[in-house]
Coordinates of C-alpha atoms and ligand atoms in Angstrom, one line a residue:
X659 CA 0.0 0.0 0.0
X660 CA 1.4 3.7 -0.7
X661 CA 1.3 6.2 2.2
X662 CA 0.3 10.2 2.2
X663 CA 3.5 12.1 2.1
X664 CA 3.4 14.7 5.4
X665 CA 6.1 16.4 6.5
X666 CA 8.9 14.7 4.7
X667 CA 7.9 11.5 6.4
X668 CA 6.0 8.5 4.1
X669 CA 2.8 8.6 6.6
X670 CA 0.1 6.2 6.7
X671 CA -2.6 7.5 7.9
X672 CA -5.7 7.6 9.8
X673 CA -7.7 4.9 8.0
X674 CA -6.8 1.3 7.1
X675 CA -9.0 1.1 4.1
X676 CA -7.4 1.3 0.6
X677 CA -8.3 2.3 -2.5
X678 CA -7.5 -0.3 -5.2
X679 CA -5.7 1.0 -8.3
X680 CA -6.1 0.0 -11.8
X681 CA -4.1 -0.7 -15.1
X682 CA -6.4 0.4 -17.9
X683 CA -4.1 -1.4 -20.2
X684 CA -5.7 -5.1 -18.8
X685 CA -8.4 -3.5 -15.7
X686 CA -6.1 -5.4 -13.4
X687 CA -5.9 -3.8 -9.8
X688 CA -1.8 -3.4 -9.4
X689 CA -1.5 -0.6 -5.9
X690 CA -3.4 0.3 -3.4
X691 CA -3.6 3.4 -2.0
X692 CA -4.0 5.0 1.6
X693 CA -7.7 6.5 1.6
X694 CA -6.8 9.6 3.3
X695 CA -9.8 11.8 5.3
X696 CA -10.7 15.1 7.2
X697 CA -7.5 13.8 9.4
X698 CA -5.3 13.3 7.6
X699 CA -5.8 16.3 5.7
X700 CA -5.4 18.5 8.9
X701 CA -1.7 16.5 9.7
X702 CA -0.8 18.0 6.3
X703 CA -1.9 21.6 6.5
X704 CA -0.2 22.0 9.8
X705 CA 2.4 20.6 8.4
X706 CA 2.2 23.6 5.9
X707 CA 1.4 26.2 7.9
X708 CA 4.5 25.4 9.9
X709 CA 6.7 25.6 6.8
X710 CA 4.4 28.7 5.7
X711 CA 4.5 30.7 8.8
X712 CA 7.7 31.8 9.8
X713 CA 9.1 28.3 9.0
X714 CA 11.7 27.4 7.1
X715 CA 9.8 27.7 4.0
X716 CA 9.1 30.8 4.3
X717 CA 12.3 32.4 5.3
X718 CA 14.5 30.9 2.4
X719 CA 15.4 33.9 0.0
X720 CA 13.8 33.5 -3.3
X721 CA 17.2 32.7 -5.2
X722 CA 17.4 29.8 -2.8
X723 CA 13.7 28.7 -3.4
X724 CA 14.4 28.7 -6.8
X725 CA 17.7 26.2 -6.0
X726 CA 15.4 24.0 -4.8
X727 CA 13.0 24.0 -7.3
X728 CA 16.1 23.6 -9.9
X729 CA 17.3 20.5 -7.9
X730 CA 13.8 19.2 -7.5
X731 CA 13.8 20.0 -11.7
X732 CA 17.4 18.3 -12.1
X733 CA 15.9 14.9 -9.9
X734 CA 12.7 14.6 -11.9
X735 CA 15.4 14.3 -15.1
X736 CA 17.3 12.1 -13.3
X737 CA 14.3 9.7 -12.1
X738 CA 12.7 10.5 -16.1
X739 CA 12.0 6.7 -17.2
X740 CA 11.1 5.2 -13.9
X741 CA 8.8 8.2 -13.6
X742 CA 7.3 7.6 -16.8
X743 CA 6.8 4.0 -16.3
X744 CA 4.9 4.4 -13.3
X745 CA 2.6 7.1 -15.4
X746 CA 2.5 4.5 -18.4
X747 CA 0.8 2.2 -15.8
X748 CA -1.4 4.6 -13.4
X749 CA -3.0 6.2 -16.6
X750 CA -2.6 4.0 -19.5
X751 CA -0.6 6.4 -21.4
X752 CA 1.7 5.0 -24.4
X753 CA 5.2 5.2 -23.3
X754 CA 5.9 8.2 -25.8
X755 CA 3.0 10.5 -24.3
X756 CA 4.3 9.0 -20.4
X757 CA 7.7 10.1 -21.0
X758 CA 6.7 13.7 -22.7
X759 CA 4.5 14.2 -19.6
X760 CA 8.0 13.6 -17.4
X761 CA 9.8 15.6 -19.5
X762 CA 7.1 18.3 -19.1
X763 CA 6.8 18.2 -15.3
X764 CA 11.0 18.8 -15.2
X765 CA 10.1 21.6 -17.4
X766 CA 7.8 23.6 -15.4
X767 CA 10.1 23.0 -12.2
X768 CA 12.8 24.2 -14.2
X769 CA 11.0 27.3 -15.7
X770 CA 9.2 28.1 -11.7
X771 CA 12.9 27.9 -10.5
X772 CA 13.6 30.3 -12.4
X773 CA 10.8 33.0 -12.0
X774 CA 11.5 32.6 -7.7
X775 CA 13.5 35.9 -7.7
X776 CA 11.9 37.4 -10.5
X777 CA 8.3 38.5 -8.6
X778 CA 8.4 41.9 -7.7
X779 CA 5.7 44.4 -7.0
X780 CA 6.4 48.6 -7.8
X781 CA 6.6 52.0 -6.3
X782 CA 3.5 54.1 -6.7
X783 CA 3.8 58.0 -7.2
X784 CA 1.4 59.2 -4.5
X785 CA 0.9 62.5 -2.5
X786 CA 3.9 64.5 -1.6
X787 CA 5.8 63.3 1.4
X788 CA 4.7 60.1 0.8
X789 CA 5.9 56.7 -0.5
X790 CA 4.0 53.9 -1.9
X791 CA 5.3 50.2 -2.8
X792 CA 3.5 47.4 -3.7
X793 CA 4.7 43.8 -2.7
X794 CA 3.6 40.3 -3.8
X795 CA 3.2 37.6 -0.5
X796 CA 2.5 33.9 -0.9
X797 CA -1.1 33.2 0.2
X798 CA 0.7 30.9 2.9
X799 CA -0.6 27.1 2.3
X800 CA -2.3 26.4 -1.0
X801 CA -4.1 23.9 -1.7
X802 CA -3.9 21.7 -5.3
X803 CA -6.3 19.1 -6.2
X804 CA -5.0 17.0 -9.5
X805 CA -7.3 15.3 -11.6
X806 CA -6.2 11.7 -13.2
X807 CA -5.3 12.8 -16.9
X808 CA -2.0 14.5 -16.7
X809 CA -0.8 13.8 -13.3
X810 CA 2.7 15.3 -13.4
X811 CA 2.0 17.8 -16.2
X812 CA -0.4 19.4 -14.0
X813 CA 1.1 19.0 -10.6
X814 CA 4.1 21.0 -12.0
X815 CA 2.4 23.5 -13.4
X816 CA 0.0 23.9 -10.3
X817 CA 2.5 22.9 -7.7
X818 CA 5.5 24.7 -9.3
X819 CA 4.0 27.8 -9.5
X820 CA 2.6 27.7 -6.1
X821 CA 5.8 27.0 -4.2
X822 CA 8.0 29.2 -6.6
X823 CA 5.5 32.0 -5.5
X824 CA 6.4 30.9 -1.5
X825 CA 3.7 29.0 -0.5
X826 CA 3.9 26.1 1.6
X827 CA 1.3 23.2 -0.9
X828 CA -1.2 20.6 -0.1
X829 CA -1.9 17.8 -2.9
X830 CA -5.0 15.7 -3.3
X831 CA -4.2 14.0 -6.3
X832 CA -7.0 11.6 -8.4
X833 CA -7.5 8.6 -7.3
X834 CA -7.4 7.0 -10.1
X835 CA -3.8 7.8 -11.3
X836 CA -1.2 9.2 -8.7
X837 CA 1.6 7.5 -8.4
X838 CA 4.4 9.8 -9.8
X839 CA 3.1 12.6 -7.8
X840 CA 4.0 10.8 -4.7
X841 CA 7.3 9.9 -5.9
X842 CA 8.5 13.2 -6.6
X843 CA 7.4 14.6 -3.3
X844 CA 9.8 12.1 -1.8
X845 CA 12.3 13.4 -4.9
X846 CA 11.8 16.7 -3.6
X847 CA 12.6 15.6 0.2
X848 CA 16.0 14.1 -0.8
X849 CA 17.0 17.3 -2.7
X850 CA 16.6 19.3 0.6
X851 CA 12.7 20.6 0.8
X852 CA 12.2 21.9 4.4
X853 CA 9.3 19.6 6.1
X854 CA 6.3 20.8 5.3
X855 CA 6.5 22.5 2.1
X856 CA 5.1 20.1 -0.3
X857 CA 2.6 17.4 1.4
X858 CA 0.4 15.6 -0.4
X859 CA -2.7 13.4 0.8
X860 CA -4.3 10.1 -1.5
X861 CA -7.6 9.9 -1.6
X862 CA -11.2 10.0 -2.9
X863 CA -12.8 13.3 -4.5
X864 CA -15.8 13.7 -1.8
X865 CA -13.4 12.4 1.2
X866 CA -9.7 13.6 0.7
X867 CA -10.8 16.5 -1.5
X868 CA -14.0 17.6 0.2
X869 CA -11.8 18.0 3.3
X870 CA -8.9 20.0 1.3
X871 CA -11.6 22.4 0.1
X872 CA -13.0 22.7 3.2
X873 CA -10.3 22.7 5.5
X874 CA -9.2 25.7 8.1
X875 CA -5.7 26.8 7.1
X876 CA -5.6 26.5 3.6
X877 CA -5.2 30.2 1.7
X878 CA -5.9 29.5 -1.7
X879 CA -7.6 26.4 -3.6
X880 CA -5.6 26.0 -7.1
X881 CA -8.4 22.9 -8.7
X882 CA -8.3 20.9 -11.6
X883 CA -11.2 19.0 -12.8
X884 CA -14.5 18.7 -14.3
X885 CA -17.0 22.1 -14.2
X886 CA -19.7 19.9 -11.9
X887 CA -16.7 19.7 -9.2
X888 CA -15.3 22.9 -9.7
X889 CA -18.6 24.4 -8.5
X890 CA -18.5 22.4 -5.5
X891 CA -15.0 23.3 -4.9
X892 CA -15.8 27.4 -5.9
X893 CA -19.1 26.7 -3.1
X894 CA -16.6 25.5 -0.7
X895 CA -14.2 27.9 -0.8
X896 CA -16.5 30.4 -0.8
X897 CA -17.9 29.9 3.0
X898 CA -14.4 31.0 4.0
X899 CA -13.9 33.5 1.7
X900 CA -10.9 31.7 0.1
X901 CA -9.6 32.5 -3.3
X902 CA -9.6 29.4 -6.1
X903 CA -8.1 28.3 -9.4
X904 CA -10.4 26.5 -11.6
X905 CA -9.1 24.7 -14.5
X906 CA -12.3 23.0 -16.0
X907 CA -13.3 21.5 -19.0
X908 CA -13.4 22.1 -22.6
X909 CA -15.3 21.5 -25.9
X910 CA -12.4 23.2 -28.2
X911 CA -13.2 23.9 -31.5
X912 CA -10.8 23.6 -34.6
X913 CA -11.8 26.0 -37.0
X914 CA -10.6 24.8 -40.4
X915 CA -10.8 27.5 -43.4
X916 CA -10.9 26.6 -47.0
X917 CA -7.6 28.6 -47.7
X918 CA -5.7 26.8 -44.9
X919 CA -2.6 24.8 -45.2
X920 CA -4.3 21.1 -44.9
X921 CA -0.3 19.5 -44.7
X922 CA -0.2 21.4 -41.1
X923 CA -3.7 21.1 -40.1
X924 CA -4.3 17.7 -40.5
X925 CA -1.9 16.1 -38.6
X926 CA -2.4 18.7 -35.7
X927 CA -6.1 18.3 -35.6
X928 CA -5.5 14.1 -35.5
X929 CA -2.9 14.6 -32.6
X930 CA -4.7 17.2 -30.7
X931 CA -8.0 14.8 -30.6
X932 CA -6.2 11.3 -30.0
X933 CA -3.5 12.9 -27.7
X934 CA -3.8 11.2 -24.0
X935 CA -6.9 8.9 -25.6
X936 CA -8.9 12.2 -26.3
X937 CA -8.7 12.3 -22.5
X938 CA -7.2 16.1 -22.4
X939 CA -9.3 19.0 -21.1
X940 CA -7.6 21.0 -24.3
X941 CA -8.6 18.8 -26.9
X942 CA -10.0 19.7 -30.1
X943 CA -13.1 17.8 -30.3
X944 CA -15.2 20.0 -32.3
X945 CA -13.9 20.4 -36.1
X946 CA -15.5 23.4 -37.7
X947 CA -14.9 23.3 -41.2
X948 CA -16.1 25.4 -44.3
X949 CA -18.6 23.9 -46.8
X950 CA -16.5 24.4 -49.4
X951 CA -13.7 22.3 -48.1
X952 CA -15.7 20.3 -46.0
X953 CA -15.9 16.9 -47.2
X954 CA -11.7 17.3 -48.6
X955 CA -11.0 17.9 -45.0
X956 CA -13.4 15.1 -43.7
X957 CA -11.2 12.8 -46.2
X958 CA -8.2 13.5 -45.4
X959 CA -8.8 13.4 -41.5
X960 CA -10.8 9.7 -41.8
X961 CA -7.9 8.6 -43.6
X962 CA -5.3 9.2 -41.1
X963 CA -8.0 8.0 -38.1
X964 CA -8.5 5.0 -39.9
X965 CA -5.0 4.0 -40.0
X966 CA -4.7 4.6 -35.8
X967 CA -4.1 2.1 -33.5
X968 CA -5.2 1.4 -30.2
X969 CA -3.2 -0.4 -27.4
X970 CA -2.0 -1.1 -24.4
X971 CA 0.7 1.5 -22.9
X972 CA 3.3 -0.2 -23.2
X973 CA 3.0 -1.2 -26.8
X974 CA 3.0 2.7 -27.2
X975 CA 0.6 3.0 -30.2
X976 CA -1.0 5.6 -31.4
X977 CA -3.1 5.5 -28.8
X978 CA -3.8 4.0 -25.2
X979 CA -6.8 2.9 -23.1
X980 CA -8.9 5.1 -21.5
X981 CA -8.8 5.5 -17.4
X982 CA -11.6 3.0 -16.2
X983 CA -14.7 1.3 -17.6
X984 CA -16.8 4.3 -16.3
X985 CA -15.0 6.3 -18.8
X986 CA -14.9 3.7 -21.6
X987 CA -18.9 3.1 -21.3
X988 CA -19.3 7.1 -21.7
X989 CA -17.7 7.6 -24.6
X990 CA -19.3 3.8 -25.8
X991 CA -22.5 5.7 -24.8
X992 CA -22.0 8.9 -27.1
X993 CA -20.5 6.3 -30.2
X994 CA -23.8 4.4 -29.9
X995 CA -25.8 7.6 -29.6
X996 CA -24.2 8.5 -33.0
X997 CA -25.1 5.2 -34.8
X998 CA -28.6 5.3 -33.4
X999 CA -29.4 8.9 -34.6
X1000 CA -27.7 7.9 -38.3
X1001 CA -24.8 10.3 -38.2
X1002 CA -22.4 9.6 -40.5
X1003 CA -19.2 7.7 -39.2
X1004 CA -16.3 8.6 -41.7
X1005 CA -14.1 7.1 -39.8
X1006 CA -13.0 4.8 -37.2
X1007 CA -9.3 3.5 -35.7
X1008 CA -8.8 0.3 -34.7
X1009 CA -8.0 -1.8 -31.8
X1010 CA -5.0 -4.1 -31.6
X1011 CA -5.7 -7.6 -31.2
X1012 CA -3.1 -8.4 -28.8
X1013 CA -4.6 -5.1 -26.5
X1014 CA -6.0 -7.2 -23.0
X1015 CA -10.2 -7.4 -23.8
X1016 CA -10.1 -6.3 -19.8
X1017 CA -8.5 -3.0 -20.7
X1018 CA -11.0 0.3 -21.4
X1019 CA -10.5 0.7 -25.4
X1020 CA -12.1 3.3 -27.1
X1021 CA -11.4 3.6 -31.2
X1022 CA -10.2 6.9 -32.7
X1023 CA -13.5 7.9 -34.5
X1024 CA -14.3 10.9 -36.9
X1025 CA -18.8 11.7 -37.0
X1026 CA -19.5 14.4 -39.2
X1027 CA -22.5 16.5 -39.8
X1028 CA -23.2 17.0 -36.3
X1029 CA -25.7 19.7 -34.8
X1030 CA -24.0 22.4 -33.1
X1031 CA -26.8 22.2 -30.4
X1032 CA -26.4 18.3 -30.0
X1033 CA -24.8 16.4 -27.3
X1034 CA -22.1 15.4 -28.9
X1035 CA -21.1 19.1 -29.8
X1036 CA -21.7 20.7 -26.6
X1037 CA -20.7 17.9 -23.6
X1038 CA -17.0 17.0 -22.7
X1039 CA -17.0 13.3 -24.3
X1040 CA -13.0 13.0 -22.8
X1041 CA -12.2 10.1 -25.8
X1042 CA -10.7 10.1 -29.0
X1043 CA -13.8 11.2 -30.6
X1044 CA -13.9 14.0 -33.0
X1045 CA -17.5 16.0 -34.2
X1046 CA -17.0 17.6 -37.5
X1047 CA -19.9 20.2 -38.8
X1048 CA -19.4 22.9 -41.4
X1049 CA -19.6 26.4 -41.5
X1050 CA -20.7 29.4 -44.3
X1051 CA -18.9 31.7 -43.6
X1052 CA -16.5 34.0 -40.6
X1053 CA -19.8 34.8 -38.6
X1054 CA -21.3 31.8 -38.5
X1055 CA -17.6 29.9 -37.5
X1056 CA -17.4 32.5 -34.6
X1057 CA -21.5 31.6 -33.7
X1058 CA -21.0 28.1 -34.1
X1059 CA -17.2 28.4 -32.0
X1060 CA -18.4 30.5 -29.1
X1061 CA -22.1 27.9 -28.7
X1062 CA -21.1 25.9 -25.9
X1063 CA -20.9 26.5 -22.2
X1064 CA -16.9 26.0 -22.2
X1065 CA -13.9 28.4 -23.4
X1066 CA -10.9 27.1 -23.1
X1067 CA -8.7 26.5 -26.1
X1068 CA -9.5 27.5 -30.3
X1069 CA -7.5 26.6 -33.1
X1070 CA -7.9 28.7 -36.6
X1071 CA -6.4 27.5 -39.6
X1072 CA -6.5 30.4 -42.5
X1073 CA -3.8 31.5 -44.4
X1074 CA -5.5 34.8 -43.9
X1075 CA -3.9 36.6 -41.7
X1076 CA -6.4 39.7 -41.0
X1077 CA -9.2 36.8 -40.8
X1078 CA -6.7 34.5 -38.4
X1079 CA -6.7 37.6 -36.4
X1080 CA -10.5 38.8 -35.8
X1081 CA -11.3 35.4 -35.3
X1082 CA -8.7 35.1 -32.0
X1083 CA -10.4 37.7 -30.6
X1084 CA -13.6 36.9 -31.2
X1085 CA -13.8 33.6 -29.9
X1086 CA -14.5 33.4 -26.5
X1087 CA -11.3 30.7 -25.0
X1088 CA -8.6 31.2 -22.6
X1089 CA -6.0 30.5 -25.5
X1090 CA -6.2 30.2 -29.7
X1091 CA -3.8 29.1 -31.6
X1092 CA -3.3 29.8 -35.1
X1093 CA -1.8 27.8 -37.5
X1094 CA -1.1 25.1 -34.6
X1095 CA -2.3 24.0 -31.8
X1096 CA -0.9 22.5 -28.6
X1097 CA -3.1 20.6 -26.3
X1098 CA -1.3 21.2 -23.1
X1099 CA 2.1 22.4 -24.4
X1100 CA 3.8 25.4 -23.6
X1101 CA 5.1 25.3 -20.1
X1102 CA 5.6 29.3 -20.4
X1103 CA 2.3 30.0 -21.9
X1104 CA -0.4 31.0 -19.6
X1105 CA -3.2 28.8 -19.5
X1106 CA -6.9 28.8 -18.1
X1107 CA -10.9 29.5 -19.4
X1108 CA -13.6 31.7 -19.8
X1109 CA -17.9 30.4 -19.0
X1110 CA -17.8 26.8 -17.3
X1111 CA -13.8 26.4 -18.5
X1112 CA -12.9 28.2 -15.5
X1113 CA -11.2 31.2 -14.1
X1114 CA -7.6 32.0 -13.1
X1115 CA -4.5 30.9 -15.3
X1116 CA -1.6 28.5 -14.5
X1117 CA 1.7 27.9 -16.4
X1118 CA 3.5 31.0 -17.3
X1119 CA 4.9 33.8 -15.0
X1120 CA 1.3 34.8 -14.8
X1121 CA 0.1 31.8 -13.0
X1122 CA 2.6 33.5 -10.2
X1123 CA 0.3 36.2 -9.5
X1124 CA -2.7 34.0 -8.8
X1125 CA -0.4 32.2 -6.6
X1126 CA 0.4 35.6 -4.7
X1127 CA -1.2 38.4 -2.4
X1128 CA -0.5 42.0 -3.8
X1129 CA 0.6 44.4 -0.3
X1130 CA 0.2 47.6 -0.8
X1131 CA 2.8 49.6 1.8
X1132 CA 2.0 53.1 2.2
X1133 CA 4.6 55.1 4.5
X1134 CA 4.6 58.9 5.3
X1135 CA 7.8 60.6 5.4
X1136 CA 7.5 64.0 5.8
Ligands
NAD1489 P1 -13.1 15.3 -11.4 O1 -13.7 16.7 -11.2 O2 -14.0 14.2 -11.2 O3 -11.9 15.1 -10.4 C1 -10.8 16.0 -10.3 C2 -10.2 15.9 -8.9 O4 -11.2 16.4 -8.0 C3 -9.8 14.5 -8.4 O5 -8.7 14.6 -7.6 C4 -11.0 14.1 -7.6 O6 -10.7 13.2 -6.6 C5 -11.4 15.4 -6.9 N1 -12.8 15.6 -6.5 C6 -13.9 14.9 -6.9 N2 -14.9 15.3 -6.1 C7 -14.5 16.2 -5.2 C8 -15.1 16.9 -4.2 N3 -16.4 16.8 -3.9 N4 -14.4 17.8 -3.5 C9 -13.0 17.9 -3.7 N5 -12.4 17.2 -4.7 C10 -13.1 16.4 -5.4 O7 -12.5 15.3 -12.8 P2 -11.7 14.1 -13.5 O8 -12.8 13.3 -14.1 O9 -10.7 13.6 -12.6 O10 -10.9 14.9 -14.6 C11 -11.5 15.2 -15.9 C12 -12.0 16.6 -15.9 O11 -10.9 17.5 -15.6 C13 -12.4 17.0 -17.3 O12 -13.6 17.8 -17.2 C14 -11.2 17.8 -17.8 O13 -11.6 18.7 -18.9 C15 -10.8 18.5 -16.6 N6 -9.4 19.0 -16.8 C16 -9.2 20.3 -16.9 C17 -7.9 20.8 -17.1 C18 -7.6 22.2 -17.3 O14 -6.5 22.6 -17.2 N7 -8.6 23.1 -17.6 C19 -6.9 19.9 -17.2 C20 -7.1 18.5 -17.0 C21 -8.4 18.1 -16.8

């Protein structure tokens, strides 16, 4: 069985039940983790706020903060391929997308380590005789609760940020998938993080993560996860007037002009819908294409999605299982939807026949001529399944791209530049890409939504002021 991490010490906790963890390559239990509660949850804030709070956490100078969180960088390199093996196996991720994601969390260590020393607030020209700075504090303890998809990615973009910006952090990973996380904390104890300053605590969403959200002593709620959670979490939070993250979900649309460069697109718009098994809150699940190129573009994409694989992890194919059977009978549930209804299916990947028939395998599939108001083009399916419609003209992409209750990523392919343009900014998303489009990527590139995506941004030196208290010092000297 795995233990919660408190306080530099492997700690098992309050409560002998376990929570059993799965393979999704072959649905075979392989861990068991400590089902941490309300208790164990206040062992690790104190052990926070004592780091926090005058401890030694909180009087390391920045440049040495950022040491650590260089050396913490340095170790997750070092540790890169047993890292990603254990990721291969929590999530079911092909070995190539396990070891990216390692190679990712280094990343945003490296780049937080970096920023430590860089945080400063500004002088303010005020009333004669006066003088008038502006500081940024750490909240004190933070609180960071992972979802299952991208463990490590999203712990170090979270978690980095948090502790680069001083705070003392509390994790409350998924329980499906986190068993890198609590390797690295111990990674980050042997590379010489004071007790205290990075704890985290296994468990269920409603016990583990109920108790996080709700727990005395925690400054600032950084959370990860689907909208109907995030609402619990904002409710939560709320009562004590504590600020929060939310990082939410997505229906990302790829908007695909007749003048674009289909050599790029294609590939990206494949990769950014089967990356992670479609299982990536940044996916670009909705292809918006116009009539006049429509059914080129609906070739050329069924042709490469016919020719994907599907596998177990460590056969690192084209793409991997989903997380549980849960998962695998939603997106099942949406594919059979389709069939019923008569939607056209141009397309579908296949599965391997050596993949385990006990894993959660979902094939790569391309429906076109879907409603913008239907299901399928308005819910979060989180599989490898892609909803093609067309579009007349700018105005009706731009209706058509903004029709859904999420905002978080857009991807316009033109070679029009003034067009490219006027549709970023009218699209309502956290981030659009133009001419690409990186579901995920770009450890230096702030991320975060508008409507049910969310609120806040991570990743990037901005994510340092969510992670941060603004002081305002005003001093009269005559
Ligand atoms: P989820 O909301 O079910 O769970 C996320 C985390 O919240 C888990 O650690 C879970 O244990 C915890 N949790 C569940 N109930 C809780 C409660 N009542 N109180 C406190 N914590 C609770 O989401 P999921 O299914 O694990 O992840 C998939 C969702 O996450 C998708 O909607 C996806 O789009 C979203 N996501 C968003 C981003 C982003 O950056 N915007 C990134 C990855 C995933």
């Amino acid at each position: 069985m795995t233990t919660h991490f408190i306080a530099n010490q492997r700690v098992s906790g309050t409560n002998e039940e376990t929570i059993p963890v799965l393979d999704p390559s072959d649905g075979q239990v392989f861990a068991h983790l400590a089902r941490g509660n309300a208790d164990d949850i206040r062992s690790a804030v104190k052990a926070a706020r004592s780091a926090a709070d005058g401890g030694a956490w909180s009087r390391l100078a920045p440049v040495e903060r950022g040491r650590l969180l260089m050396k913490l960088a340095n170790a997750i390199s070092a540790h890169h391929d047993e890292l990603a093996t254990l990721e291969m196996r929590d999530c079911g991720k092909p070995v190539k997308q396990a070891k990216a994601d390692a190679t990712a969390c280094a990343r945003y260590f490296e780049f937080y380590a970096g920023a430590c020393d860089k945080l400063h607030g500004e002088t303010i020209p005020y009333t004669p005789g006066f003088a008038v700075m502006s500081i940024y504090e750490p909240h004190g303890v933070t609180g960071h609760i992972i979802p299952w998809n991208y463990p490590m990615q999203i712990f170090g973009r979270s978690v980095g940020g948090a502790l680069a910006a001083g705070n003392a952090c509390v994790v409350k990973p998924a329980e499906d998938a986190c068993l890198s996380l609590l390797r690295i904390a111990e990674l980050a104890a042997d590379v010489g993080f004071p007790d205290g300053a990075l704890n985290i605590v296994t468990g269920y969403g409603h016990e583990a993560g109920q108790a996080l959200a709700d727990a005395e002593g925690i400054d600032h709620i950084s959370f990860t996860g689907s909208a109907r959670v995030g609402t619990i979490i904002a409710q939560s939070a709320a009562k004590r007037h504590v600020p929060v993250t939310l990082e939410l979900g997505g229906k990302s649309p790829q908007i695909v002009f007749a003048d674009a460069n289909l050599d790029d697109a294609i590939p990206t718009i494949i990769n950014a819908i089967v990356q992670n098994a479609g299982q990536t809150c940044s996916a670009g699940s909705r292809l918006l294409v116009q009539a006049s190129a429509y059914e080129r573009v609906l070739e050329l994409v069924g042709k490469r999605m016919s020719a994907l694989r599907v596998g177990a992890a460590k056969s690192d194919l084209d793409v991997g299982p989903l997380i549980r059977a849960t998962q695998l009978e939603r997106v099942n549930g949406f594919l059979n939807d389709a069939k019923k209804t008569g939607l056209r299916i141009v397309a579908e990947g296949s599965i391997a026949s050596d993949a385990p028939s006990t894993g959660f395998y979902a094939k790569p599939t391309l429906i076109a001529d879907v409603s913008p108001q239907s299901h399928l083009a308005q819910e979060e399916v989180f599989g490898p399944v892609l909803a093609a419609m067309p579009f007349d003209d700018e105005a009706d992409a731009i209706r058509i791209a903004n029709a859904t209750q999420y905002g978080l990523v857009a991807g316009v392919w033109t070679e029009n530049g003034g067009r490219a343009l006027r549709i970023a900014k009218a699209v309502k998303s956290g981030q659009v890409f133009i001419n690409n489009y990186g579901a995920g990527g770009g450890v230096e590139l702030p991320f975060g939504g508008v409507k049910s995506s969310g609120y806040g941004r991570e990743k990037g030196f901005e994510a340092l002021y969510g992670f941060s208290v603004m002081k305002t010092i005003v001093t009269r000297h005559g």
